[in-house]
XYZ file of C-alpha atoms in Angstrom:
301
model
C -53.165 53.203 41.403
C -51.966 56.671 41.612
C -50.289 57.697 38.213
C -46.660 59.706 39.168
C -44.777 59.067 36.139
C -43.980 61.484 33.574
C -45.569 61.269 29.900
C -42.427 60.564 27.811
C -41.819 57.583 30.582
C -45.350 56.287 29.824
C -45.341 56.733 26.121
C -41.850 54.635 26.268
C -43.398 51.920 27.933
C -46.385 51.653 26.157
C -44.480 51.010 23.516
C -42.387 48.347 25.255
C -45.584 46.964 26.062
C -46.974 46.823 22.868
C -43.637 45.740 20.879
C -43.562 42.262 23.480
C -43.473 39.358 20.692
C -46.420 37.014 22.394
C -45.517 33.598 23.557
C -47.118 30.504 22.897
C -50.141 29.637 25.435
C -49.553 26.466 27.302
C -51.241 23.464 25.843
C -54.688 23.016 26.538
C -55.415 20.207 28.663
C -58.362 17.915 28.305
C -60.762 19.162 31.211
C -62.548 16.451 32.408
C -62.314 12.618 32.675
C -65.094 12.225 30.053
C -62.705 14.003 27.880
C -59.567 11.952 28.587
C -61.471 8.529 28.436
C -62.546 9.684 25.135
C -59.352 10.650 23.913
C -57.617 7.317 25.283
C -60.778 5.140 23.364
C -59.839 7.348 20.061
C -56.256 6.491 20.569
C -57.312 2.685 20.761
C -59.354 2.613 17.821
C -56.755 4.740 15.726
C -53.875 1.771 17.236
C -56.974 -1.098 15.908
C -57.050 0.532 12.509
C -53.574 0.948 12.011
C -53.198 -2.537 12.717
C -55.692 -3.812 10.288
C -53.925 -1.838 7.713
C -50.560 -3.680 8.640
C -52.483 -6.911 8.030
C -53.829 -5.596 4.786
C -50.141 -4.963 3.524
C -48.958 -8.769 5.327
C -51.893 -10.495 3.107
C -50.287 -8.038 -0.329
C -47.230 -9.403 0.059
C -47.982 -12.557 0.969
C -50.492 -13.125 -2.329
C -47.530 -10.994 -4.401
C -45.271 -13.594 -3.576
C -47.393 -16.501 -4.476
C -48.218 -14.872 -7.434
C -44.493 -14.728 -8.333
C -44.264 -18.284 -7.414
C -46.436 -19.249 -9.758
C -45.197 -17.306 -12.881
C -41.595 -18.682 -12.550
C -43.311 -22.010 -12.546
C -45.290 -22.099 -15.706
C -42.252 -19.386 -17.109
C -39.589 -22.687 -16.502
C -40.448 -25.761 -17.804
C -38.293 -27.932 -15.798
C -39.440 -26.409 -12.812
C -42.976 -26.576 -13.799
C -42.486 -30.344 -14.384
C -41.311 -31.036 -10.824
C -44.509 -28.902 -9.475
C -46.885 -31.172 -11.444
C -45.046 -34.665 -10.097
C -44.293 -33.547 -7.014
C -47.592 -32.244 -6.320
C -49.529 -33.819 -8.697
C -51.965 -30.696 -9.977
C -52.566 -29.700 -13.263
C -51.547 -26.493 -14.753
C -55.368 -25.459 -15.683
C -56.573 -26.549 -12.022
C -53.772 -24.474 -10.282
C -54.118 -21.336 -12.845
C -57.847 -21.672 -11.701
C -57.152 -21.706 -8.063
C -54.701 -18.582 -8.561
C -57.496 -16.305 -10.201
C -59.664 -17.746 -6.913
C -57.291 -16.667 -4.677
C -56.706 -13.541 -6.542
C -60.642 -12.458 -6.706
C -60.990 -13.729 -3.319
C -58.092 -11.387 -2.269
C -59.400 -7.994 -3.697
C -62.503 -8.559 -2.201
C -61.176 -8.947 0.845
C -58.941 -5.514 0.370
C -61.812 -3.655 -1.040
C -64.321 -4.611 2.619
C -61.208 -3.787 4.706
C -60.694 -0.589 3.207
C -63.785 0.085 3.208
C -64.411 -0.589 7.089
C -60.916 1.476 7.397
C -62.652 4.466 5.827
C -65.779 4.040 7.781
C -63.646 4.091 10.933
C -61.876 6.651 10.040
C -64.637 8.888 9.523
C -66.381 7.870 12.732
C -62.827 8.741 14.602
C -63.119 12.292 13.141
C -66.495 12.964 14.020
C -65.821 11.632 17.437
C -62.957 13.603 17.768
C -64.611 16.911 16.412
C -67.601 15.916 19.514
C -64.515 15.621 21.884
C -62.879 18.792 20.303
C -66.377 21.029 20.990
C -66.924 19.404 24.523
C -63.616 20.465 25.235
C -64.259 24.120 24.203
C -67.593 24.440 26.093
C -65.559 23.485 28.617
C -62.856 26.345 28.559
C -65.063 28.620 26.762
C -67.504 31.098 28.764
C -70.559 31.157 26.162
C -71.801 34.388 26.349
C -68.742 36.159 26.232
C -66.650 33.903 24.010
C -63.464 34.347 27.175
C -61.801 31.935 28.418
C -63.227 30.556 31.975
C -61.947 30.246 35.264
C -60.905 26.786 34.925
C -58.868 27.640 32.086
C -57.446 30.504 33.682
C -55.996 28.602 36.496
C -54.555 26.027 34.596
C -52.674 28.989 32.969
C -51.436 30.978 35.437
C -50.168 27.926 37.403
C -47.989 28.169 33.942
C -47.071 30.952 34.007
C -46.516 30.742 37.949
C -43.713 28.351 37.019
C -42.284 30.181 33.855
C -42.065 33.106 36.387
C -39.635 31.303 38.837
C -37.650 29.794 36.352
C -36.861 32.998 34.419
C -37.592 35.591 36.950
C -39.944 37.404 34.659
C -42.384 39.754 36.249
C -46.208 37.930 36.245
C -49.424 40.404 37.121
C -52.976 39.692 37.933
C -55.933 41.677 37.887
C -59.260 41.487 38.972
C -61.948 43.771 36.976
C -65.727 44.207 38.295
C -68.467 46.053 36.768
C -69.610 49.024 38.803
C -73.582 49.279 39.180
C -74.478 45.932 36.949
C -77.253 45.205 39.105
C -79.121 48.158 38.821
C -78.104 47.960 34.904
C -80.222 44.296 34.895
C -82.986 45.870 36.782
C -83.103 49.339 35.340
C -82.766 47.403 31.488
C -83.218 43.573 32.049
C -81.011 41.490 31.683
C -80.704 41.175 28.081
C -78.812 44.689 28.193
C -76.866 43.293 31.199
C -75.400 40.474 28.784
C -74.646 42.783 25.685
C -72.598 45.119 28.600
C -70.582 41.944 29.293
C -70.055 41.353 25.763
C -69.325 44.598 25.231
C -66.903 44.655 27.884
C -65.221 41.764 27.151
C -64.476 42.717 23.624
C -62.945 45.756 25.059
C -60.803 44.019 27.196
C -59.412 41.945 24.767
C -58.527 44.558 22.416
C -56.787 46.183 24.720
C -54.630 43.150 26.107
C -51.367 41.717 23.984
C -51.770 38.308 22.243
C -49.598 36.772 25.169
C -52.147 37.840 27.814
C -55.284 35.907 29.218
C -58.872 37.592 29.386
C -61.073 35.554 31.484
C -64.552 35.627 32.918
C -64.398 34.409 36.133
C -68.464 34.325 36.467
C -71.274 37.393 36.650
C -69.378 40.217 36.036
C -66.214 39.574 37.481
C -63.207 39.540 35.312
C -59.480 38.143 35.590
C -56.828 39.365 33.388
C -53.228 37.335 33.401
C -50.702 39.607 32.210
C -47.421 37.802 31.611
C -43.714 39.802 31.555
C -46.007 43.067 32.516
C -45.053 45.516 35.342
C -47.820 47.516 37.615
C -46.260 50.061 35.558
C -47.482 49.043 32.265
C -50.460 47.684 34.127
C -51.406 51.730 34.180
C -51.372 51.398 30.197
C -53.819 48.417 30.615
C -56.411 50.206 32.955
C -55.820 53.689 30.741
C -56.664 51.539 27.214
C -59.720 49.771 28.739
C -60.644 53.371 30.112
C -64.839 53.980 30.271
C -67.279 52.226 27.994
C -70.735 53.071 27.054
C -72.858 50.285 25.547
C -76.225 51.257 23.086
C -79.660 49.904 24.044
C -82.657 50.339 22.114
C -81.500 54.172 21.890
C -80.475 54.663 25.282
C -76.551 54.589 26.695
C -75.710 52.968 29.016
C -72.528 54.174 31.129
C -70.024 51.287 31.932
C -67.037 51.601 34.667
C -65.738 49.277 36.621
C -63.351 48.879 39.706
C -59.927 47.113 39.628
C -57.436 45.288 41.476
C -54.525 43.677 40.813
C -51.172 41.850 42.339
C -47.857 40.984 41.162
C -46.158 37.649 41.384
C -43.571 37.327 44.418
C -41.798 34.385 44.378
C -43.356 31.211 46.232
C -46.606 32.665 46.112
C -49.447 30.328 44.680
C -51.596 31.100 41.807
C -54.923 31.368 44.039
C -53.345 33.379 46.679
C -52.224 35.896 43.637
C -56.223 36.141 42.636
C -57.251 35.860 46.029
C -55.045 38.900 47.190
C -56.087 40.744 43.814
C -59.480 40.131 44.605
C -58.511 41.920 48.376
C -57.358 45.071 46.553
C -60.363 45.270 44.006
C -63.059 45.411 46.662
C -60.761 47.425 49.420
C -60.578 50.148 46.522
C -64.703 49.315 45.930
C -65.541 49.613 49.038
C -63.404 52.763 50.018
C -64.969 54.504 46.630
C -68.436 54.042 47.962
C -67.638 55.357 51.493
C -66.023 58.591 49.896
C -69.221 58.929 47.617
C -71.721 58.807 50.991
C -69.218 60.904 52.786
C -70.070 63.958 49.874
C -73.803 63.055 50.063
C -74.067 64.073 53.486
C -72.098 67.196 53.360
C -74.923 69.354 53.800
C -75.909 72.272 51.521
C -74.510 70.048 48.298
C -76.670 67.839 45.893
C -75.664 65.477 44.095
């Protein structure tokens, strides 16, 4: 991207950039159907043990009201009287059955609340399993980015939000220069801590309403929401070069970009796809220049 603005332009816009409030990520959706059945099963038992806590309160009431009953009775004589002919039972024999019923009762509270609790607790440790399954699946492990599932899910988002506002909606596509020959010149334990590296770099650079995502190896995707390819130049100038320690030595880290900008009616994998086009045109074109020089004779390199 060739750079023909003036300084005072770029300084203005980098603080436009900068001074963009973030918005709120769409919701993130449950990847898998593992993940959904498990959420629809927690929903079940959570609708079972609200249930059995409605019955709990039905039974309260139910023994309250007896218990009332039975006051007023012994409380009015008269009334008391036409219990014990009508019915025939003795005040000791029903005061008996009442402390029955009542010990019988709490009994009966105290094992359902205690099977509430216990499924209660298994709900939240199910729901913490279904909460890290859900992360490993969005999550790229070694870098701690967001993966390309995630990242389509998002920019199909942000694909919409795009055409309903008319808000200007950027891609770009990063790849590592030389990360072969950094595995087999290192190994590949120095080939991950450049990738962590690099990825911590890249998110520092990007706004809290951006995406940073791994796409796999050491390709890179970047969704940059309500950004123009002129503030994309701030992007690329921020993330700059990047030189990662190993075991005393340093390793030099660049890398080779491409990008697109939403047009409207475009689809969110043409967007990468096309991205992807530019990064290794520009790649590709950067090595023929560089073997073009080598053969210039009378030069080293």
């Amino acid at each position: 991207m060739t750079a023909t603005v003036s300084r005072a332009s770029l300084d203005k816009s980098e603080t436009i950039y900068s001074s963009l409030s973030p918005m709120s990520a769409p919701p993130l959706q449950p990847p898998g159907t593992s993940i959904e059945e498990s959420n629809r099963e927690f929903a079940k038992q959570l609708l079972r043990i609200e249930k059995r806590d409605w019955w709990v309160w039905g039974y309260s009431i139910f023994v309250i009201l007896l218990l009332t009953f039975a006051v007023i009775s012994f409380i009015l004589p008269n009334l008391g009287e036409r219990v014990d002919k009508g019915f025939k039972i003795k005040a000791g024999d029903a005061i008996f059955g009442l402390v029955a019923l009542v010990v019988i009762f709490n009994l009966y509270v105290i094992y359902q609340q205690t099977l509430i609790k216990r499924l209660r607790r298994q709900l939240a440790e199910k729901q913490g399993h279904s909460e890290l399954l859900r992360t490993l699946a969005l999550i790229d492990p070694l870098t701690g980015l967001y993966n390309r599932r995630f990242a389509e899910e998002r920019l199909a988002a942000e694909v919409l939000r795009s055409q309903r506002r008319g808000h200007p909606l950027t891609v770009l596509t990063l790849d590592l220069n030389s990360f072969k020959e950094i595995n087999d010149t290192h190994g590949h334990p120095a080939g991950d801590l450049v990738l962590q590296e690099f990825a911590a770099r890249l998110n520092e650079v990007i706004r809290g309403s951006d995406l940073a995502v791994r796409l796999g190896g050491d390709e890179f995707l970047v969704v940059l929401p309500e950004c123009t390819l002129q503030q994309l130049d701030l992007v690329l100038g921020r993330l700059g070069s990047l030189e990662v320690e190993w075991h005393g030595q340093k390793i030099p880290v660049t890398f080779s970009a491409g990008w697109k900008q939403y047009e409207m009616g475009e689809r969110p994998e043409e967007m990468i796809a096309r991205a992807d086009q530019v990064l290794y045109d520009r790649k590709r074109a950067s090595k023929k220049a560089q073997q073009n020089e080598i053969q210039i004779p009378g030069r080293t390199y």
